[in-house]
PDB file of C-alpha atoms in Angstrom:
ATOM      1  CA  MET H  25       6.679   3.674  -8.970  1.00  0.00           C
ATOM      2  CA  ASN H  26       9.462   2.882 -11.419  1.00  0.00           C
ATOM      3  CA  LYS H  27      11.532   0.035 -12.789  1.00  0.00           C
ATOM      4  CA  THR H  28      14.040   0.218  -9.936  1.00  0.00           C
ATOM      5  CA  ASP H  29      11.406  -0.622  -7.304  1.00  0.00           C
ATOM      6  CA  ARG H  30      11.867  -4.156  -5.948  1.00  0.00           C
ATOM      7  CA  ASN H  31       9.899  -4.243  -2.665  1.00  0.00           C
ATOM      8  CA  ILE H  32       6.297  -3.096  -2.982  1.00  0.00           C
ATOM      9  CA  ILE H  33       3.301  -2.977  -0.655  1.00  0.00           C
ATOM     10  CA  MET H  34      -0.133  -3.221  -2.243  1.00  0.00           C
ATOM     11  CA  ILE H  35      -3.110  -1.957  -0.221  1.00  0.00           C
ATOM     12  CA  THR H  36      -6.444  -3.339  -1.393  1.00  0.00           C
ATOM     13  CA  ALA H  37      -9.081  -0.633  -0.914  1.00  0.00           C
ATOM     14  CA  GLY H  38     -11.843  -1.498  -3.359  1.00  0.00           C
ATOM     15  CA  GLY H  39     -14.499  -2.659  -0.891  1.00  0.00           C
ATOM     16  CA  VAL H  40     -17.848  -0.877  -0.706  1.00  0.00           C
ATOM     17  CA  GLY H  41     -18.601  -1.837   2.902  1.00  0.00           C
ATOM     18  CA  ALA H  42     -22.109  -3.194   2.293  1.00  0.00           C
ATOM     19  CA  ARG H  43     -22.207  -4.965   5.678  1.00  0.00           C
ATOM     20  CA  PHE H  44     -20.905  -1.898   7.497  1.00  0.00           C
ATOM     21  CA  GLY H  45     -23.893   0.242   6.607  1.00  0.00           C
ATOM     22  CA  SER H  46     -22.040   3.524   6.082  1.00  0.00           C
ATOM     23  CA  SER H  47     -22.636   6.167   3.435  1.00  0.00           C
ATOM     24  CA  VAL H  48     -18.985   5.785   2.387  1.00  0.00           C
ATOM     25  CA  PRO H  49     -16.821   2.657   2.099  1.00  0.00           C
ATOM     26  CA  LYS H  50     -15.573   1.656   5.548  1.00  0.00           C
ATOM     27  CA  GLN H  51     -11.905   2.319   4.702  1.00  0.00           C
ATOM     28  CA  TYR H  52     -12.821   6.020   4.486  1.00  0.00           C
ATOM     29  CA  VAL H  53     -14.832   6.127   7.714  1.00  0.00           C
ATOM     30  CA  GLU H  54     -13.262   8.327  10.395  1.00  0.00           C
ATOM     31  CA  MET H  55     -11.843   6.709  13.513  1.00  0.00           C
ATOM     32  CA  ASN H  56     -10.205   8.759  16.253  1.00  0.00           C
ATOM     33  CA  GLY H  57     -10.367  11.752  13.916  1.00  0.00           C
ATOM     34  CA  ARG H  58      -8.639   9.986  11.030  1.00  0.00           C
ATOM     35  CA  LYS H  59      -9.784   7.878   8.105  1.00  0.00           C
ATOM     36  CA  VAL H  60      -9.320   4.156   8.603  1.00  0.00           C
ATOM     37  CA  ILE H  61      -7.111   3.806   5.531  1.00  0.00           C
ATOM     38  CA  SER H  62      -4.734   6.491   6.840  1.00  0.00           C
ATOM     39  CA  TYR H  63      -3.541   4.141   9.603  1.00  0.00           C
ATOM     40  CA  VAL H  64      -2.735   1.448   7.066  1.00  0.00           C
ATOM     41  CA  ILE H  65      -0.918   3.835   4.734  1.00  0.00           C
ATOM     42  CA  GLU H  66       1.086   5.257   7.638  1.00  0.00           C
ATOM     43  CA  ALA H  67       2.212   1.798   8.741  1.00  0.00           C
ATOM     44  CA  CYS H  68       3.321   1.035   5.182  1.00  0.00           C
ATOM     45  CA  GLN H  69       5.171   4.340   4.878  1.00  0.00           C
ATOM     46  CA  LEU H  70       7.027   3.639   8.130  1.00  0.00           C
ATOM     47  CA  THR H  71       8.548   0.409   6.842  1.00  0.00           C
ATOM     48  CA  ARG H  72      12.282   0.439   6.211  1.00  0.00           C
ATOM     49  CA  GLN H  73      12.265  -1.923   3.237  1.00  0.00           C
ATOM     50  CA  ALA H  74       9.379  -0.856   1.006  1.00  0.00           C
ATOM     51  CA  ASP H  75      10.370   0.950  -2.200  1.00  0.00           C
ATOM     52  CA  ALA H  76       6.812   1.862  -3.217  1.00  0.00           C
ATOM     53  CA  ILE H  77       3.202   1.706  -2.044  1.00  0.00           C
ATOM     54  CA  LEU H  78       0.264   1.070  -4.355  1.00  0.00           C
ATOM     55  CA  VAL H  79      -3.348   1.599  -3.280  1.00  0.00           C
ATOM     56  CA  VAL H  80      -5.852  -0.243  -5.467  1.00  0.00           C
ATOM     57  CA  ALA H  81      -9.088   1.701  -5.041  1.00  0.00           C
ATOM     58  CA  HIS H  82     -12.161   2.918  -6.848  1.00  0.00           C
ATOM     59  CA  PRO H  83     -11.238   5.774  -9.237  1.00  0.00           C
ATOM     60  CA  ASN H  84     -13.598   8.102  -7.345  1.00  0.00           C
ATOM     61  CA  TYR H  85     -11.038   8.166  -4.520  1.00  0.00           C
ATOM     62  CA  HIS H  86      -7.821   8.356  -6.528  1.00  0.00           C
ATOM     63  CA  GLU H  87      -7.424  12.122  -6.422  1.00  0.00           C
ATOM     64  CA  GLU H  88      -8.017  12.186  -2.665  1.00  0.00           C
ATOM     65  CA  LEU H  89      -5.519   9.369  -2.007  1.00  0.00           C
ATOM     66  CA  ILE H  90      -2.821  11.046  -4.083  1.00  0.00           C
ATOM     67  CA  ARG H  91      -3.425  14.465  -2.534  1.00  0.00           C
ATOM     68  CA  GLU H  92      -3.660  13.383   1.096  1.00  0.00           C
ATOM     69  CA  TYR H  93      -1.118  10.547   1.241  1.00  0.00           C
ATOM     70  CA  GLY H  94       1.115  10.822  -1.826  1.00  0.00           C
ATOM     71  CA  VAL H  95       0.585   7.185  -2.792  1.00  0.00           C
ATOM     72  CA  GLU H  96       0.367   5.633  -6.224  1.00  0.00           C
ATOM     73  CA  VAL H  97      -3.065   4.352  -7.238  1.00  0.00           C
ATOM     74  CA  ALA H  98      -4.642   1.790  -9.546  1.00  0.00           C
ATOM     75  CA  ALA H  99      -8.280   0.978 -10.274  1.00  0.00           C
ATOM     76  CA  SER H 100     -10.025  -1.641  -8.155  1.00  0.00           C
ATOM     77  CA  GLY H 101     -12.555  -4.158  -9.444  1.00  0.00           C
ATOM     78  CA  PRO H 102     -16.029  -5.325  -8.406  1.00  0.00           C
ATOM     79  CA  GLU H 103     -14.594  -8.147  -6.264  1.00  0.00           C
ATOM     80  CA  LEU H 104     -11.487  -8.487  -4.093  1.00  0.00           C
ATOM     81  CA  ASN H 105      -9.709 -10.967  -6.345  1.00  0.00           C
ATOM     82  CA  VAL H 106     -10.281  -8.720  -9.367  1.00  0.00           C
ATOM     83  CA  THR H 107      -8.847  -5.818  -7.362  1.00  0.00           C
ATOM     84  CA  LYS H 108      -5.767  -7.871  -6.508  1.00  0.00           C
ATOM     85  CA  ARG H 109      -5.292  -8.969 -10.096  1.00  0.00           C
ATOM     86  CA  ASN H 110      -5.548  -5.361 -11.273  1.00  0.00           C
ATOM     87  CA  GLY H 111      -2.874  -4.400  -8.763  1.00  0.00           C
ATOM     88  CA  LEU H 112      -0.559  -7.213  -9.823  1.00  0.00           C
ATOM     89  CA  ASP H 113      -0.911  -6.216 -13.473  1.00  0.00           C
ATOM     90  CA  TYR H 114      -0.170  -2.571 -12.651  1.00  0.00           C
ATOM     91  CA  ILE H 115       2.939  -3.504 -10.665  1.00  0.00           C
ATOM     92  CA  ARG H 116       4.260  -5.790 -13.404  1.00  0.00           C
ATOM     93  CA  GLU H 117       3.875  -2.980 -15.928  1.00  0.00           C
ATOM     94  CA  HIS H 118       5.421  -0.191 -13.847  1.00  0.00           C
ATOM     95  CA  ALA H 119       8.063  -1.843 -11.618  1.00  0.00           C
ATOM     96  CA  SER H 120      10.557  -4.690 -11.392  1.00  0.00           C
ATOM     97  CA  CYS H 121       8.968  -6.143  -8.290  1.00  0.00           C
ATOM     98  CA  GLU H 122      10.656  -9.038  -6.521  1.00  0.00           C
ATOM     99  CA  LYS H 123       8.850  -8.964  -3.164  1.00  0.00           C
ATOM    100  CA  LEU H 124       5.214  -8.016  -2.609  1.00  0.00           C
ATOM    101  CA  ILE H 125       3.169  -7.540   0.557  1.00  0.00           C
ATOM    102  CA  VAL H 126      -0.627  -7.343   0.318  1.00  0.00           C
ATOM    103  CA  VAL H 127      -2.458  -5.437   3.064  1.00  0.00           C
ATOM    104  CA  ASP H 128      -6.176  -4.798   3.634  1.00  0.00           C
ATOM    105  CA  ALA H 129      -7.232  -1.152   3.838  1.00  0.00           C
ATOM    106  CA  VAL H 130      -9.649  -2.105   6.620  1.00  0.00           C
ATOM    107  CA  ARG H 131      -7.099  -3.553   9.062  1.00  0.00           C
ATOM    108  CA  PRO H 132      -5.887  -0.275  10.610  1.00  0.00           C
ATOM    109  CA  ALA H 133      -3.947  -1.952  13.433  1.00  0.00           C
ATOM    110  CA  VAL H 134      -1.339  -3.429  11.064  1.00  0.00           C
ATOM    111  CA  GLU H 135       2.235  -2.670  12.189  1.00  0.00           C
ATOM    112  CA  SER H 136       5.240  -1.617  10.135  1.00  0.00           C
ATOM    113  CA  HIS H 137       7.732  -3.888  11.918  1.00  0.00           C
ATOM    114  CA  VAL H 138       5.661  -6.916  10.883  1.00  0.00           C
ATOM    115  CA  LEU H 139       5.731  -5.804   7.257  1.00  0.00           C
ATOM    116  CA  ASP H 140       9.494  -5.398   7.408  1.00  0.00           C
ATOM    117  CA  ARG H 141       9.835  -8.883   8.904  1.00  0.00           C
ATOM    118  CA  PHE H 142       7.775 -10.306   6.063  1.00  0.00           C
ATOM    119  CA  PHE H 143      10.068  -8.686   3.501  1.00  0.00           C
ATOM    120  CA  THR H 144      13.035 -10.334   5.224  1.00  0.00           C
ATOM    121  CA  LEU H 145      11.337 -13.742   5.399  1.00  0.00           C
ATOM    122  CA  LEU H 146      10.899 -13.639   1.629  1.00  0.00           C
ATOM    123  CA  ASP H 147      14.666 -14.067   1.332  1.00  0.00           C
ATOM    124  CA  ASP H 148      14.092 -17.722   2.277  1.00  0.00           C
ATOM    125  CA  TYR H 149      10.442 -18.381   1.422  1.00  0.00           C
ATOM    126  CA  ASP H 150       8.113 -18.027  -1.552  1.00  0.00           C
ATOM    127  CA  ALA H 151       5.288 -16.651   0.573  1.00  0.00           C
ATOM    128  CA  VAL H 152       4.403 -15.626   4.117  1.00  0.00           C
ATOM    129  CA  ALA H 153       0.969 -15.657   5.732  1.00  0.00           C
ATOM    130  CA  CYS H 154      -0.487 -14.704   9.091  1.00  0.00           C
ATOM    131  CA  ALA H 155      -1.812 -17.873  10.689  1.00  0.00           C
ATOM    132  CA  HIS H 156      -3.841 -18.210  13.877  1.00  0.00           C
ATOM    133  CA  LYS H 157      -4.678 -21.238  15.984  1.00  0.00           C
ATOM    134  CA  ILE H 158      -8.334 -21.988  16.563  1.00  0.00           C
ATOM    135  CA  THR H 159      -9.192 -21.467  20.218  1.00  0.00           C
ATOM    136  CA  ASP H 160     -12.928 -22.193  20.126  1.00  0.00           C
ATOM    137  CA  SER H 161     -14.424 -25.646  19.733  1.00  0.00           C
ATOM    138  CA  LEU H 162     -14.652 -26.671  16.086  1.00  0.00           C
ATOM    139  CA  GLY H 163     -17.556 -28.491  14.486  1.00  0.00           C
ATOM    140  CA  ARG H 164     -18.348 -29.917  11.088  1.00  0.00           C
ATOM    141  CA  HIS H 165     -21.624 -30.999   9.515  1.00  0.00           C
ATOM    142  CA  GLY H 166     -21.847 -34.797   9.672  1.00  0.00           C
ATOM    143  CA  GLN H 167     -18.857 -35.112  12.030  1.00  0.00           C
ATOM    144  CA  TRP H 168     -19.368 -34.679  15.768  1.00  0.00           C
ATOM    145  CA  ILE H 169     -15.738 -34.614  16.915  1.00  0.00           C
ATOM    146  CA  VAL H 170     -13.208 -32.403  15.093  1.00  0.00           C
ATOM    147  CA  ASN H 171      -9.597 -31.964  16.189  1.00  0.00           C
ATOM    148  CA  ARG H 172      -9.033 -28.207  16.081  1.00  0.00           C
ATOM    149  CA  GLU H 173      -5.231 -28.690  16.275  1.00  0.00           C
ATOM    150  CA  GLU H 174      -5.330 -29.851  12.655  1.00  0.00           C
ATOM    151  CA  TYR H 175      -6.706 -26.490  11.512  1.00  0.00           C
ATOM    152  CA  TYR H 176      -5.792 -22.815  11.556  1.00  0.00           C
ATOM    153  CA  THR H 177      -7.122 -19.590  10.095  1.00  0.00           C
ATOM    154  CA  LEU H 178      -5.363 -17.289   7.629  1.00  0.00           C
ATOM    155  CA  SER H 179      -5.527 -13.513   7.410  1.00  0.00           C
ATOM    156  CA  ALA H 180      -3.794 -10.492   5.890  1.00  0.00           C
ATOM    157  CA  PRO H 181      -1.163  -9.253   5.530  1.00  0.00           C
ATOM    158  CA  GLU H 182       0.336 -11.736   3.086  1.00  0.00           C
ATOM    159  CA  ALA H 183       3.724 -11.610   1.372  1.00  0.00           C
ATOM    160  CA  PHE H 184       4.967 -13.161  -1.857  1.00  0.00           C
ATOM    161  CA  ARG H 185       7.836 -13.519  -4.236  1.00  0.00           C
ATOM    162  CA  PHE H 186       6.203 -11.408  -6.913  1.00  0.00           C
ATOM    163  CA  PRO H 187       6.901 -13.535 -10.024  1.00  0.00           C
ATOM    164  CA  LEU H 188       5.249 -16.536  -8.347  1.00  0.00           C
ATOM    165  CA  ILE H 189       2.020 -14.869  -7.220  1.00  0.00           C
ATOM    166  CA  ASP H 190       1.808 -12.943 -10.500  1.00  0.00           C
ATOM    167  CA  ARG H 191       1.993 -16.203 -12.428  1.00  0.00           C
ATOM    168  CA  TYR H 192      -0.583 -18.179 -10.474  1.00  0.00           C
ATOM    169  CA  PHE H 193      -3.086 -15.642  -9.167  1.00  0.00           C
ATOM    170  CA  LYS H 194      -6.455 -15.777 -10.951  1.00  0.00           C
ATOM    171  CA  ALA H 195      -9.089 -13.065 -10.632  1.00  0.00           C
ATOM    172  CA  ASP H 196     -11.921 -15.581 -11.032  1.00  0.00           C
ATOM    173  CA  SER H 197     -10.712 -17.912  -8.275  1.00  0.00           C
ATOM    174  CA  PRO H 198     -13.240 -18.617  -5.470  1.00  0.00           C
ATOM    175  CA  LEU H 199     -10.396 -18.850  -2.926  1.00  0.00           C
ATOM    176  CA  THR H 200     -10.377 -16.050  -0.366  1.00  0.00           C
ATOM    177  CA  GLU H 201      -6.662 -15.923   0.505  1.00  0.00           C
ATOM    178  CA  SER H 202      -4.156 -15.254  -2.266  1.00  0.00           C
ATOM    179  CA  ILE H 203      -1.679 -17.710  -0.796  1.00  0.00           C
ATOM    180  CA  GLN H 204      -4.125 -20.559  -1.446  1.00  0.00           C
ATOM    181  CA  GLN H 205      -3.660 -20.088  -5.185  1.00  0.00           C
ATOM    182  CA  LEU H 206       0.036 -20.961  -5.076  1.00  0.00           C
ATOM    183  CA  PRO H 207       1.257 -24.475  -5.938  1.00  0.00           C
ATOM    184  CA  GLU H 208       1.373 -26.813  -2.944  1.00  0.00           C
ATOM    185  CA  THR H 209       5.117 -27.188  -3.508  1.00  0.00           C
ATOM    186  CA  SER H 210       5.674 -23.501  -2.674  1.00  0.00           C
ATOM    187  CA  ARG H 211       7.835 -22.731   0.348  1.00  0.00           C
ATOM    188  CA  VAL H 212       5.318 -21.048   2.635  1.00  0.00           C
ATOM    189  CA  TYR H 213       6.068 -19.624   6.073  1.00  0.00           C
ATOM    190  CA  LEU H 214       3.085 -19.533   8.417  1.00  0.00           C
ATOM    191  CA  ASP H 215       3.694 -16.808  10.982  1.00  0.00           C
ATOM    192  CA  PHE H 216       1.765 -17.666  14.160  1.00  0.00           C
ATOM    193  CA  ASP H 217       3.396 -14.834  16.117  1.00  0.00           C
ATOM    194  CA  VAL H 218       1.562 -11.946  14.434  1.00  0.00           C
ATOM    195  CA  PRO H 219      -1.375 -10.664  16.511  1.00  0.00           C
ATOM    196  CA  TYR H 220      -4.715 -10.864  14.770  1.00  0.00           C
ATOM    197  CA  TYR H 221      -5.273  -7.493  13.133  1.00  0.00           C
ATOM    198  CA  ASP H 222      -9.018  -7.065  13.449  1.00  0.00           C
ATOM    199  CA  LYS H 223     -10.812  -6.344  10.200  1.00  0.00           C
ATOM    200  CA  LEU H 224     -13.367  -3.562  10.175  1.00  0.00           C
ATOM    201  CA  THR H 225     -16.463  -5.396   8.954  1.00  0.00           C
ATOM    202  CA  TYR H 226     -19.407  -4.324  11.132  1.00  0.00           C
ATOM    203  CA  PRO H 227     -20.099  -1.062  13.014  1.00  0.00           C
ATOM    204  CA  GLU H 228     -19.480  -2.790  16.350  1.00  0.00           C
ATOM    205  CA  ASP H 229     -15.887  -3.523  15.256  1.00  0.00           C
ATOM    206  CA  LEU H 230     -15.104   0.197  15.293  1.00  0.00           C
ATOM    207  CA  ALA H 231     -14.993   0.638  19.078  1.00  0.00           C
ATOM    208  CA  LYS H 232     -12.738  -2.387  19.572  1.00  0.00           C
ATOM    209  CA  ILE H 233     -10.195  -1.257  16.975  1.00  0.00           C
ATOM    210  CA  GLN H 234     -10.293   2.322  18.287  1.00  0.00           C
ATOM    211  CA  SER H 235      -9.423   0.987  21.736  1.00  0.00           C
ATOM    212  CA  ILE H 236      -6.499  -1.040  20.392  1.00  0.00           C
ATOM    213  CA  LEU H 237      -5.045   1.972  18.572  1.00  0.00           C
ATOM    214  CA  LYS H 238      -5.476   4.267  21.589  1.00  0.00           C
ATOM    215  CA  GLN H 239      -3.697   1.789  23.852  1.00  0.00           C
ATOM    216  CA  ARG H 240      -0.865   1.432  21.370  1.00  0.00           C
ATOM    217  CA  ALA H 241      -0.477   5.212  21.095  1.00  0.00           C
TER     218      ALA H 241
END
């Protein structure tokens, strides 16, 4: 990474996978003969617009990530928002980033053409998020009838004009999506056309994601 890099993808890989129950963090679990994170890195490397890729991971895995995938690395933190803040600080110090995409290391079905589209959308918007309509019935404590059309879910990947997210993102925020930390006046594009990229959270998620990747191949 250097000062000429403008479009950067940051992969957050600091999770320990406590709910997954593996001896190693779930992003390093093997799936179809490959580590989960390798699918994410490959999708990022296949983009046409990214100038650099940064993986924010525990230092124990830095040497392996550099050796196997040739990516740049920074140290993760004890929580996801600390990991993201560490990555933002590293990018500000080492590059002249204008556009940033943030990807989870445990969403191996992410696709490069979607990442490229997000880079392009940032020409006109401050941020881009994957949004999904709620298809199940929605309830709320103390309210029997809830109109699900008024709600949607958010998931990674996310994309930002770097100076904006760098300015407003706080490591100690309780918010779970980075885009929620931006001012409400920000020009945000909600992309409802991106398929939901399943997150590897529990062991039973593995078979489903394996099937998706095999069908795609």
